[in-house]
PDB file of C-alpha atoms in Angstrom:
ATOM      1  CA  MET A   9     -44.886   7.022  -1.902  1.00  0.00           C
ATOM      2  CA  ASN A  10     -40.805   8.044  -1.894  1.00  0.00           C
ATOM      3  CA  ILE A  11     -39.832   8.976   2.071  1.00  0.00           C
ATOM      4  CA  LEU A  12     -37.090  11.556   2.100  1.00  0.00           C
ATOM      5  CA  ARG A  13     -37.844  12.867  -0.326  1.00  0.00           C
ATOM      6  CA  ARG A  14     -37.879  16.251   0.655  1.00  0.00           C
ATOM      7  CA  PHE A  15     -35.051  15.644   3.089  1.00  0.00           C
ATOM      8  CA  LEU A  16     -32.816  18.872   4.524  1.00  0.00           C
ATOM      9  CA  PHE A  17     -34.112  21.118   2.530  1.00  0.00           C
ATOM     10  CA  TRP A  18     -33.487  23.693   4.734  1.00  0.00           C
ATOM     11  CA  LEU A  19     -29.332  23.077   4.023  1.00  0.00           C
ATOM     12  CA  PRO A  20     -27.260  25.758   2.180  1.00  0.00           C
ATOM     13  CA  GLY A  21     -28.543  26.412  -0.962  1.00  0.00           C
ATOM     14  CA  GLY A  22     -32.216  25.909  -0.384  1.00  0.00           C
ATOM     15  CA  GLN A  23     -34.714  28.856  -1.168  1.00  0.00           C
ATOM     16  CA  SER A  24     -35.316  30.600   1.460  1.00  0.00           C
ATOM     17  CA  LEU A  25     -39.409  30.150   3.927  1.00  0.00           C
ATOM     18  CA  ASP A  26     -41.751  31.762   5.466  1.00  0.00           C
ATOM     19  CA  GLY A  27     -44.916  31.038   7.659  1.00  0.00           C
ATOM     20  CA  PRO A  28     -44.612  28.410  10.396  1.00  0.00           C
ATOM     21  CA  TYR A  29     -40.963  26.721   8.055  1.00  0.00           C
ATOM     22  CA  LEU A  30     -39.355  29.913   8.935  1.00  0.00           C
ATOM     23  CA  ILE A  31     -39.577  29.610  12.600  1.00  0.00           C
ATOM     24  CA  VAL A  32     -39.256  25.828  12.168  1.00  0.00           C
ATOM     25  CA  LEU A  33     -36.137  26.843  10.069  1.00  0.00           C
ATOM     26  CA  SER A  34     -35.122  28.793  13.223  1.00  0.00           C
ATOM     27  CA  LEU A  35     -34.981  26.994  15.887  1.00  0.00           C
ATOM     28  CA  LEU A  36     -33.951  24.754  13.743  1.00  0.00           C
ATOM     29  CA  ILE A  37     -30.530  27.205  12.443  1.00  0.00           C
ATOM     30  CA  ALA A  38     -30.428  27.775  16.488  1.00  0.00           C
ATOM     31  CA  LEU A  39     -30.958  24.213  17.368  1.00  0.00           C
ATOM     32  CA  PHE A  40     -27.523  23.331  15.175  1.00  0.00           C
ATOM     33  CA  TRP A  41     -25.507  26.119  16.831  1.00  0.00           C
ATOM     34  CA  ALA A  42     -26.409  25.487  20.508  1.00  0.00           C
ATOM     35  CA  THR A  43     -25.621  22.339  19.770  1.00  0.00           C
ATOM     36  CA  ALA A  44     -22.212  22.244  17.308  1.00  0.00           C
ATOM     37  CA  GLY A  45     -20.661  24.965  19.751  1.00  0.00           C
ATOM     38  CA  ILE A  46     -18.608  26.320  16.690  1.00  0.00           C
ATOM     39  CA  ALA A  47     -17.946  29.299  15.910  1.00  0.00           C
ATOM     40  CA  ALA A  48     -17.547  31.409  13.149  1.00  0.00           C
ATOM     41  CA  ALA A  49     -14.783  32.416  12.981  1.00  0.00           C
ATOM     42  CA  GLN A  50     -13.669  28.753  12.652  1.00  0.00           C
ATOM     43  CA  GLU A  51     -15.468  28.377   9.248  1.00  0.00           C
ATOM     44  CA  ASN A  52     -12.102  28.795   7.220  1.00  0.00           C
ATOM     45  CA  ASP A  53     -10.797  25.745   9.306  1.00  0.00           C
ATOM     46  CA  ILE A  54     -12.739  23.928   6.587  1.00  0.00           C
ATOM     47  CA  PRO A  55     -11.142  22.607   3.713  1.00  0.00           C
ATOM     48  CA  THR A  56     -12.119  22.941   0.797  1.00  0.00           C
ATOM     49  CA  GLN A  57     -11.707  19.355  -0.575  1.00  0.00           C
ATOM     50  CA  PRO A  58     -13.639  16.064   0.796  1.00  0.00           C
ATOM     51  CA  PRO A  59     -10.488  14.848   3.219  1.00  0.00           C
ATOM     52  CA  ASP A  60      -9.892  11.277   2.265  1.00  0.00           C
ATOM     53  CA  ALA A  61      -9.603   8.065   5.245  1.00  0.00           C
ATOM     54  CA  GLU A  62      -7.164   6.300   2.714  1.00  0.00           C
ATOM     55  CA  ARG A  63      -4.780   9.462   3.548  1.00  0.00           C
ATOM     56  CA  GLY A  64      -5.136   9.520   7.085  1.00  0.00           C
ATOM     57  CA  TRP A  65      -4.295   5.745   7.675  1.00  0.00           C
ATOM     58  CA  PRO A  66      -0.885   5.769   7.918  1.00  0.00           C
ATOM     59  CA  ILE A  67      -0.714   9.297   9.697  1.00  0.00           C
ATOM     60  CA  HIS A  68      -2.750   7.509  12.211  1.00  0.00           C
ATOM     61  CA  ALA A  69      -0.595   4.271  12.574  1.00  0.00           C
ATOM     62  CA  GLU A  70       2.032   7.030  12.913  1.00  0.00           C
ATOM     63  CA  ARG A  71       0.831   9.830  15.420  1.00  0.00           C
ATOM     64  CA  CYS A  72      -2.197   8.940  17.662  1.00  0.00           C
ATOM     65  CA  ALA A  73      -2.281   4.385  17.271  1.00  0.00           C
ATOM     66  CA  ASN A  74       0.518   4.287  20.318  1.00  0.00           C
ATOM     67  CA  CYS A  75      -2.643   6.383  22.680  1.00  0.00           C
ATOM     68  CA  HIS A  76      -5.601   6.013  21.055  1.00  0.00           C
ATOM     69  CA  GLY A  77      -5.510   2.618  19.808  1.00  0.00           C
ATOM     70  CA  PRO A  78      -4.569   1.061  16.243  1.00  0.00           C
ATOM     71  CA  LEU A  79      -8.115   1.377  15.356  1.00  0.00           C
ATOM     72  CA  GLY A  80      -9.147   4.381  17.448  1.00  0.00           C
ATOM     73  CA  GLN A  81     -11.012   2.021  20.009  1.00  0.00           C
ATOM     74  CA  GLY A  82      -8.523   4.044  22.848  1.00  0.00           C
ATOM     75  CA  ASP A  83      -6.690   1.157  23.895  1.00  0.00           C
ATOM     76  CA  GLY A  84      -3.134   2.387  23.036  1.00  0.00           C
ATOM     77  CA  GLU A  85       0.390   0.096  23.986  1.00  0.00           C
ATOM     78  CA  LEU A  86       0.887   3.579  25.746  1.00  0.00           C
ATOM     79  CA  ALA A  87      -3.052   4.381  27.062  1.00  0.00           C
ATOM     80  CA  PRO A  88      -2.413   2.613  30.451  1.00  0.00           C
ATOM     81  CA  ASN A  89       0.614   4.749  31.454  1.00  0.00           C
ATOM     82  CA  LEU A  90      -2.073   8.404  30.709  1.00  0.00           C
ATOM     83  CA  PRO A  91      -3.818  10.348  32.873  1.00  0.00           C
ATOM     84  CA  ASN A  92      -6.882  10.141  31.357  1.00  0.00           C
ATOM     85  CA  PRO A  93      -8.204   7.314  29.162  1.00  0.00           C
ATOM     86  CA  PRO A  94      -7.735   8.483  25.507  1.00  0.00           C
ATOM     87  CA  ALA A  95     -11.139   8.606  23.868  1.00  0.00           C
ATOM     88  CA  ALA A  96     -12.027   5.933  21.993  1.00  0.00           C
ATOM     89  CA  HIS A  97     -12.242   8.170  18.778  1.00  0.00           C
ATOM     90  CA  GLY A  98     -13.108   4.958  16.191  1.00  0.00           C
ATOM     91  CA  SER A  99     -15.610   4.214  18.095  1.00  0.00           C
ATOM     92  CA  THR A 100     -19.577   4.523  16.679  1.00  0.00           C
ATOM     93  CA  GLU A 101     -20.554   6.110  19.874  1.00  0.00           C
ATOM     94  CA  TYR A 102     -18.241   8.224  20.257  1.00  0.00           C
ATOM     95  CA  LEU A 103     -18.976   9.622  16.575  1.00  0.00           C
ATOM     96  CA  ARG A 104     -22.468   9.539  16.999  1.00  0.00           C
ATOM     97  CA  THR A 105     -22.085  12.892  19.428  1.00  0.00           C
ATOM     98  CA  ALA A 106     -18.978  14.139  17.065  1.00  0.00           C
ATOM     99  CA  VAL A 107     -18.509  16.732  15.378  1.00  0.00           C
ATOM    100  CA  PRO A 108     -15.134  17.311  13.047  1.00  0.00           C
ATOM    101  CA  ALA A 109     -15.118  20.640  13.370  1.00  0.00           C
ATOM    102  CA  GLU A 110     -14.060  20.296  16.624  1.00  0.00           C
ATOM    103  CA  MET A 111     -12.574  17.057  16.452  1.00  0.00           C
ATOM    104  CA  PHE A 112      -9.945  19.334  14.149  1.00  0.00           C
ATOM    105  CA  ASN A 113      -9.714  22.086  16.277  1.00  0.00           C
ATOM    106  CA  VAL A 114      -8.594  19.302  19.463  1.00  0.00           C
ATOM    107  CA  ILE A 115      -5.918  17.752  16.803  1.00  0.00           C
ATOM    108  CA  THR A 116      -4.749  21.026  16.219  1.00  0.00           C
ATOM    109  CA  SER A 117      -4.385  22.601  19.568  1.00  0.00           C
ATOM    110  CA  GLY A 118      -4.566  19.506  21.560  1.00  0.00           C
ATOM    111  CA  ARG A 119      -5.962  18.952  25.563  1.00  0.00           C
ATOM    112  CA  ILE A 120      -3.180  19.701  27.589  1.00  0.00           C
ATOM    113  CA  PRO A 121      -4.507  18.799  30.792  1.00  0.00           C
ATOM    114  CA  GLN A 122      -5.784  15.805  29.610  1.00  0.00           C
ATOM    115  CA  GLY A 123      -2.448  14.470  27.979  1.00  0.00           C
ATOM    116  CA  MET A 124      -3.481  15.515  24.840  1.00  0.00           C
ATOM    117  CA  PRO A 125      -0.681  17.384  22.898  1.00  0.00           C
ATOM    118  CA  PRO A 126      -1.248  19.460  19.466  1.00  0.00           C
ATOM    119  CA  PHE A 127      -0.284  18.420  16.633  1.00  0.00           C
ATOM    120  CA  GLY A 128      -0.793  21.693  15.002  1.00  0.00           C
ATOM    121  CA  PRO A 129       1.603  25.123  14.074  1.00  0.00           C
ATOM    122  CA  ASP A 130       1.806  24.400  18.052  1.00  0.00           C
ATOM    123  CA  SER A 131       4.130  21.258  17.707  1.00  0.00           C
ATOM    124  CA  SER A 132       7.623  20.656  17.151  1.00  0.00           C
ATOM    125  CA  ASN A 133       6.617  18.452  14.272  1.00  0.00           C
ATOM    126  CA  PRO A 134       3.320  19.671  12.734  1.00  0.00           C
ATOM    127  CA  LEU A 135       0.984  18.390  10.949  1.00  0.00           C
ATOM    128  CA  SER A 136      -0.755  20.225   7.850  1.00  0.00           C
ATOM    129  CA  ASP A 137      -4.165  20.805   7.542  1.00  0.00           C
ATOM    130  CA  ALA A 138      -4.996  18.437   4.982  1.00  0.00           C
ATOM    131  CA  ASP A 139      -3.286  15.682   7.175  1.00  0.00           C
ATOM    132  CA  ARG A 140      -5.544  16.416  10.116  1.00  0.00           C
ATOM    133  CA  TRP A 141      -8.873  16.710   7.936  1.00  0.00           C
ATOM    134  CA  ASP A 142      -8.257  13.366   6.696  1.00  0.00           C
ATOM    135  CA  LEU A 143      -7.699  12.108  10.399  1.00  0.00           C
ATOM    136  CA  ILE A 144     -10.612  12.701  11.208  1.00  0.00           C
ATOM    137  CA  ALA A 145     -11.580  10.990   8.220  1.00  0.00           C
ATOM    138  CA  THR A 146      -9.265   8.088   8.956  1.00  0.00           C
ATOM    139  CA  ILE A 147     -11.421   8.412  11.946  1.00  0.00           C
ATOM    140  CA  TYR A 148     -15.514   7.626  11.156  1.00  0.00           C
ATOM    141  CA  SER A 149     -14.215   4.850   8.441  1.00  0.00           C
ATOM    142  CA  PHE A 150     -13.011   3.608  11.528  1.00  0.00           C
ATOM    143  CA  GLY A 151     -16.623   3.283  13.411  1.00  0.00           C
ATOM    144  CA  THR A 152     -18.435   3.509  10.306  1.00  0.00           C
ATOM    145  CA  PRO A 153     -18.699  -0.502   9.218  1.00  0.00           C
ATOM    146  CA  VAL A 154     -19.033  -0.860   5.652  1.00  0.00           C
ATOM    147  CA  GLU A 155     -22.557  -2.678   6.204  1.00  0.00           C
ATOM    148  CA  ASN A 156     -23.813  -0.159   7.054  1.00  0.00           C
ATOM    149  CA  VAL A 157     -22.433   2.514   4.752  1.00  0.00           C
ATOM    150  CA  GLU A 158     -24.006  -0.088   2.660  1.00  0.00           C
ATOM    151  CA  ALA A 159     -27.769  -0.545   4.199  1.00  0.00           C
ATOM    152  CA  GLY A 160     -27.664   3.618   4.664  1.00  0.00           C
ATOM    153  CA  GLN A 161     -26.763   2.971   0.306  1.00  0.00           C
ATOM    154  CA  LEU A 162     -29.402   1.106  -0.871  1.00  0.00           C
ATOM    155  CA  VAL A 163     -31.960   3.592   1.794  1.00  0.00           C
ATOM    156  CA  TYR A 164     -31.205   6.322  -0.088  1.00  0.00           C
ATOM    157  CA  GLU A 165     -31.128   5.206  -3.595  1.00  0.00           C
ATOM    158  CA  GLU A 166     -34.912   4.513  -2.789  1.00  0.00           C
ATOM    159  CA  ASN A 167     -35.964   7.278  -1.212  1.00  0.00           C
ATOM    160  CA  CYS A 168     -33.589  10.290  -1.481  1.00  0.00           C
ATOM    161  CA  LEU A 169     -31.855   9.808  -4.714  1.00  0.00           C
ATOM    162  CA  ALA A 170     -34.751  10.845  -7.218  1.00  0.00           C
ATOM    163  CA  CYS A 171     -34.439  14.305  -5.014  1.00  0.00           C
ATOM    164  CA  HIS A 172     -30.790  15.246  -4.148  1.00  0.00           C
ATOM    165  CA  GLY A 173     -29.442  13.137  -6.734  1.00  0.00           C
ATOM    166  CA  GLU A 174     -27.151   9.686  -7.193  1.00  0.00           C
ATOM    167  CA  GLU A 175     -23.943  12.768  -5.530  1.00  0.00           C
ATOM    168  CA  GLY A 176     -25.862  14.302  -2.907  1.00  0.00           C
ATOM    169  CA  LEU A 177     -25.709  17.372  -5.079  1.00  0.00           C
ATOM    170  CA  GLY A 178     -29.409  18.357  -5.258  1.00  0.00           C
ATOM    171  CA  ASP A 179     -30.136  17.135  -9.396  1.00  0.00           C
ATOM    172  CA  GLY A 180     -31.857  13.739  -8.821  1.00  0.00           C
ATOM    173  CA  PRO A 181     -34.134  13.162 -11.417  1.00  0.00           C
ATOM    174  CA  GLU A 182     -37.310  14.932  -9.805  1.00  0.00           C
ATOM    175  CA  ALA A 183     -35.645  17.963  -8.496  1.00  0.00           C
ATOM    176  CA  ALA A 184     -37.051  20.842 -11.229  1.00  0.00           C
ATOM    177  CA  GLY A 185     -40.317  19.564 -10.555  1.00  0.00           C
ATOM    178  CA  LEU A 186     -39.687  20.384  -6.941  1.00  0.00           C
ATOM    179  CA  ASP A 187     -41.119  23.783  -5.213  1.00  0.00           C
ATOM    180  CA  THR A 188     -38.142  24.084  -3.249  1.00  0.00           C
ATOM    181  CA  VAL A 189     -34.570  23.195  -4.249  1.00  0.00           C
ATOM    182  CA  PRO A 190     -33.068  20.730  -2.401  1.00  0.00           C
ATOM    183  CA  GLY A 191     -30.156  20.762  -0.445  1.00  0.00           C
ATOM    184  CA  ASP A 192     -26.943  19.824  -1.455  1.00  0.00           C
ATOM    185  CA  LEU A 193     -26.017  16.956   0.914  1.00  0.00           C
ATOM    186  CA  THR A 194     -22.732  17.163  -0.272  1.00  0.00           C
ATOM    187  CA  GLN A 195     -21.175  21.248   1.161  1.00  0.00           C
ATOM    188  CA  LEU A 196     -18.283  20.921   3.579  1.00  0.00           C
ATOM    189  CA  GLY A 197     -19.818  23.482   5.818  1.00  0.00           C
ATOM    190  CA  PHE A 198     -22.602  21.585   6.610  1.00  0.00           C
ATOM    191  CA  TRP A 199     -21.721  18.305   7.457  1.00  0.00           C
ATOM    192  CA  PHE A 200     -18.882  19.187   9.627  1.00  0.00           C
ATOM    193  CA  ASN A 201     -20.507  21.589  11.945  1.00  0.00           C
ATOM    194  CA  ILE A 202     -23.477  18.949  12.884  1.00  0.00           C
ATOM    195  CA  SER A 203     -22.999  15.905  14.721  1.00  0.00           C
ATOM    196  CA  ASN A 204     -24.670  12.654  12.910  1.00  0.00           C
ATOM    197  CA  GLN A 205     -27.273  12.772  16.432  1.00  0.00           C
ATOM    198  CA  ASN A 206     -28.265  15.651  15.253  1.00  0.00           C
ATOM    199  CA  VAL A 207     -29.605  14.438  11.531  1.00  0.00           C
ATOM    200  CA  PHE A 208     -30.782  11.581  12.895  1.00  0.00           C
ATOM    201  CA  GLY A 209     -33.555  13.392  14.586  1.00  0.00           C
ATOM    202  CA  SER A 210     -34.265  16.065  12.573  1.00  0.00           C
ATOM    203  CA  LEU A 211     -35.161  12.982  10.428  1.00  0.00           C
ATOM    204  CA  SER A 212     -36.990  11.110  13.618  1.00  0.00           C
ATOM    205  CA  ASN A 213     -39.160  13.565  15.021  1.00  0.00           C
ATOM    206  CA  GLY A 214     -42.089  12.020  14.122  1.00  0.00           C
ATOM    207  CA  ASN A 215     -40.784  10.320  11.281  1.00  0.00           C
ATOM    208  CA  GLN A 216     -42.153  13.589   8.958  1.00  0.00           C
ATOM    209  CA  ILE A 217     -39.933  16.022   7.792  1.00  0.00           C
ATOM    210  CA  ARG A 218     -42.742  18.901   6.217  1.00  0.00           C
ATOM    211  CA  GLU A 219     -45.376  17.770   4.810  1.00  0.00           C
ATOM    212  CA  HIS A 220     -43.860  14.768   3.835  1.00  0.00           C
ATOM    213  CA  GLU A 221     -43.760  11.941   6.126  1.00  0.00           C
ATOM    214  CA  TYR A 222     -42.128   7.786   5.717  1.00  0.00           C
ATOM    215  CA  GLU A 223     -41.322   5.621   8.114  1.00  0.00           C
ATOM    216  CA  LEU A 224     -38.248   4.227   8.876  1.00  0.00           C
ATOM    217  CA  ASP A 225     -36.720   2.016  12.107  1.00  0.00           C
ATOM    218  CA  ASP A 226     -34.447   3.900  13.634  1.00  0.00           C
ATOM    219  CA  GLU A 227     -31.415   1.246  12.431  1.00  0.00           C
ATOM    220  CA  GLU A 228     -32.229   2.537   8.878  1.00  0.00           C
ATOM    221  CA  LEU A 229     -32.922   6.084   9.556  1.00  0.00           C
ATOM    222  CA  ARG A 230     -28.816   5.496  11.459  1.00  0.00           C
ATOM    223  CA  PHE A 231     -27.397   3.747   8.308  1.00  0.00           C
ATOM    224  CA  VAL A 232     -28.681   6.595   5.520  1.00  0.00           C
ATOM    225  CA  VAL A 233     -26.937   9.045   7.827  1.00  0.00           C
ATOM    226  CA  ASP A 234     -23.803   7.388   7.713  1.00  0.00           C
ATOM    227  CA  TYR A 235     -24.206   7.375   4.708  1.00  0.00           C
ATOM    228  CA  MET A 236     -24.611  10.281   3.131  1.00  0.00           C
ATOM    229  CA  ARG A 237     -21.582  11.843   5.329  1.00  0.00           C
ATOM    230  CA  THR A 238     -19.828   9.177   3.270  1.00  0.00           C
ATOM    231  CA  PHE A 239     -20.563  12.172   0.459  1.00  0.00           C
ATOM    232  CA  SER A 240     -18.223  14.443   2.524  1.00  0.00           C
ATOM    233  CA  TYR A 241     -15.260  12.594   2.895  1.00  0.00           C
ATOM    234  CA  GLY A 242     -13.731   9.929   1.730  1.00  0.00           C
ATOM    235  CA  TYR A 243     -14.202   6.793   3.228  1.00  0.00           C
ATOM    236  CA  ALA A 244     -12.224   3.861   3.081  1.00  0.00           C
ATOM    237  CA  ASP A 245     -13.109   0.089   4.118  1.00  0.00           C
ATOM    238  CA  VAL A 246     -10.376   0.206   6.859  1.00  0.00           C
ATOM    239  CA  LEU A 247     -11.265  -3.392   8.025  1.00  0.00           C
ATOM    240  CA  ALA A 248     -11.000  -4.866   5.086  1.00  0.00           C
ATOM    241  CA  ALA A 249      -6.885  -4.941   5.396  1.00  0.00           C
ATOM    242  CA  LEU A 250      -7.737  -6.876   8.719  1.00  0.00           C
ATOM    243  CA  ARG A 251     -10.059  -9.644   7.987  1.00  0.00           C
ATOM    244  CA  PRO A 252      -9.081 -13.038   6.347  1.00  0.00           C
ATOM    245  CA  LEU A 253      -9.380 -13.944   3.451  1.00  0.00           C
ATOM    246  CA  GLU A 254     -12.078 -16.545   2.823  1.00  0.00           C
ATOM    247  CA  THR A 255      -9.870 -18.959   0.589  1.00  0.00           C
ATOM    248  CA  ALA A 256      -6.368 -19.059  -0.730  1.00  0.00           C
ATOM    249  CA  SER A 257      -4.665 -21.280  -2.507  1.00  0.00           C
ATOM    250  CA  VAL A 258      -0.574 -21.726  -2.910  1.00  0.00           C
ATOM    251  CA  SER A 259       0.137 -24.107  -5.807  1.00  0.00           C
ATOM    252  CA  GLY A 260       3.250 -24.979  -7.628  1.00  0.00           C
ATOM    253  CA  GLN A 261       5.270 -27.839  -9.760  1.00  0.00           C
ATOM    254  CA  ALA A 262       8.789 -28.727  -8.452  1.00  0.00           C
ATOM    255  CA  VAL A 263      10.581 -29.887 -11.253  1.00  0.00           C
ATOM    256  CA  ASN A 264      14.154 -31.821 -10.826  1.00  0.00           C
ATOM    257  CA  ALA A 265      16.789 -28.446 -11.531  1.00  0.00           C
ATOM    258  CA  SER A 266      19.604 -31.080 -13.576  1.00  0.00           C
ATOM    259  CA  THR A 267      17.492 -32.180 -15.332  1.00  0.00           C
ATOM    260  CA  GLY A 268      14.213 -30.530 -15.730  1.00  0.00           C
ATOM    261  CA  GLU A 269      11.545 -33.240 -15.162  1.00  0.00           C
ATOM    262  CA  PRO A 270       9.232 -32.979 -12.339  1.00  0.00           C
ATOM    263  CA  LEU A 271       9.822 -34.869  -9.325  1.00  0.00           C
ATOM    264  CA  ALA A 272       7.375 -36.864 -10.243  1.00  0.00           C
ATOM    265  CA  GLY A 273       5.768 -37.639  -6.158  1.00  0.00           C
ATOM    266  CA  GLU A 274       9.518 -37.939  -4.799  1.00  0.00           C
ATOM    267  CA  ALA A 275      10.079 -34.997  -1.987  1.00  0.00           C
ATOM    268  CA  THR A 276       7.270 -33.379  -0.581  1.00  0.00           C
ATOM    269  CA  ALA A 277       6.045 -29.702  -0.763  1.00  0.00           C
ATOM    270  CA  LEU A 278       5.924 -28.191   2.745  1.00  0.00           C
ATOM    271  CA  LEU A 279       4.634 -24.702   2.818  1.00  0.00           C
ATOM    272  CA  ARG A 280       5.424 -22.177   6.569  1.00  0.00           C
ATOM    273  CA  ALA A 281       3.808 -18.477   6.522  1.00  0.00           C
ATOM    274  CA  PHE A 282       5.356 -16.007   8.171  1.00  0.00           C
ATOM    275  CA  THR A 283       4.163 -12.951  10.427  1.00  0.00           C
ATOM    276  CA  SER A 284       5.464  -9.809   9.184  1.00  0.00           C
ATOM    277  CA  ASP A 285       8.152  -9.626  11.703  1.00  0.00           C
ATOM    278  CA  LEU A 286       9.255 -13.994  11.143  1.00  0.00           C
ATOM    279  CA  ASN A 287       7.032 -15.669  13.545  1.00  0.00           C
ATOM    280  CA  ILE A 288       5.813 -18.771  11.444  1.00  0.00           C
ATOM    281  CA  THR A 289       2.700 -18.391  12.065  1.00  0.00           C
ATOM    282  CA  LEU A 290       1.519 -21.585   9.695  1.00  0.00           C
ATOM    283  CA  THR A 291       3.590 -24.848   8.334  1.00  0.00           C
ATOM    284  CA  MET A 292       1.890 -27.333   6.098  1.00  0.00           C
ATOM    285  CA  SER A 293       3.588 -30.283   4.435  1.00  0.00           C
ATOM    286  CA  GLN A 294       2.158 -32.203   0.962  1.00  0.00           C
ATOM    287  CA  THR A 295       3.504 -35.203  -1.482  1.00  0.00           C
ATOM    288  CA  LEU A 296       3.351 -34.195  -4.459  1.00  0.00           C
ATOM    289  CA  ASN A 297       1.327 -35.724  -6.812  1.00  0.00           C
ATOM    290  CA  ALA A 298       2.436 -38.017 -10.259  1.00  0.00           C
ATOM    291  CA  ASP A 299       3.439 -35.061 -12.085  1.00  0.00           C
ATOM    292  CA  GLY A 300       5.059 -32.711  -9.364  1.00  0.00           C
ATOM    293  CA  PHE A 301       2.020 -30.765  -8.434  1.00  0.00           C
ATOM    294  CA  TYR A 302       1.554 -29.445  -5.365  1.00  0.00           C
ATOM    295  CA  LEU A 303      -1.160 -27.549  -4.150  1.00  0.00           C
ATOM    296  CA  PHE A 304      -2.582 -25.981  -0.170  1.00  0.00           C
ATOM    297  CA  GLU A 305      -6.055 -25.023  -0.027  1.00  0.00           C
ATOM    298  CA  LEU A 306      -6.599 -22.443   2.723  1.00  0.00           C
ATOM    299  CA  ASN A 307      -9.326 -21.151   4.521  1.00  0.00           C
ATOM    300  CA  ASP A 308      -9.920 -17.849   6.234  1.00  0.00           C
ATOM    301  CA  VAL A 309      -6.169 -17.228   5.426  1.00  0.00           C
ATOM    302  CA  PRO A 310      -4.963 -13.927   7.974  1.00  0.00           C
ATOM    303  CA  GLN A 311      -3.830 -10.747   5.739  1.00  0.00           C
ATOM    304  CA  ASP A 312      -0.991 -10.507   7.403  1.00  0.00           C
TER     305      ASP A 312
END
């Protein structure tokens, strides 16, 4: 039996339920609002387009990293001097219970007693609404390893796609034959008002959603939640630029500038690598071959 095919039919866009399912739905809604703590008046803060992590990354580097750290781990250069430790908002643990709409409000209004300045209209150098949402997309990308997203995509494709569709729109090939319309997993108002933990809890309660039973361990469930949340924002593997290159090569031919002839083993090629602040990080040398060529082969090369 495919699993999770009826996942989140209680999302906006699903048909109404009756009987015991209506009671369950009411309890879920009550739990959602009690946990999320989002007032209805804040719905206007939800963006009209999915925020983008790549756009938010330079904003985070410029405006947030000095306190929260370059990857949001709470280890910025100013962190030791602050009265309260900055939140490690890019950590997996933090994002497990975080609610994006609440994060947006904190970024907008700040938390002055804790040393968090506002970045909304009250700031002397405010960020636009779109910029603040892009920041949140970046923060989620910090705490969501690409391996988790890829693993979650495999679970989704095997067990959810048939009903919810390739892009999560509820238009999978089997959706038309169901009694209840599958939920649209791309609705921003849903994802930005709920935490990953709450979604995980709805899936892990006995591994059963309505009449649909499945078997997934907690790790697989968290992976699929990580993946499904990417329907609401532009995920980016922000750590890719920091990973060493597995292999790299530098090659060329040295010639006599006067005659145009190869130096043919008459000289040594020197390779130096510099960091972005012009510190030498690597030095290698090699005698040219008979045709004046050199080839440096490198492993695990830092991308800077």
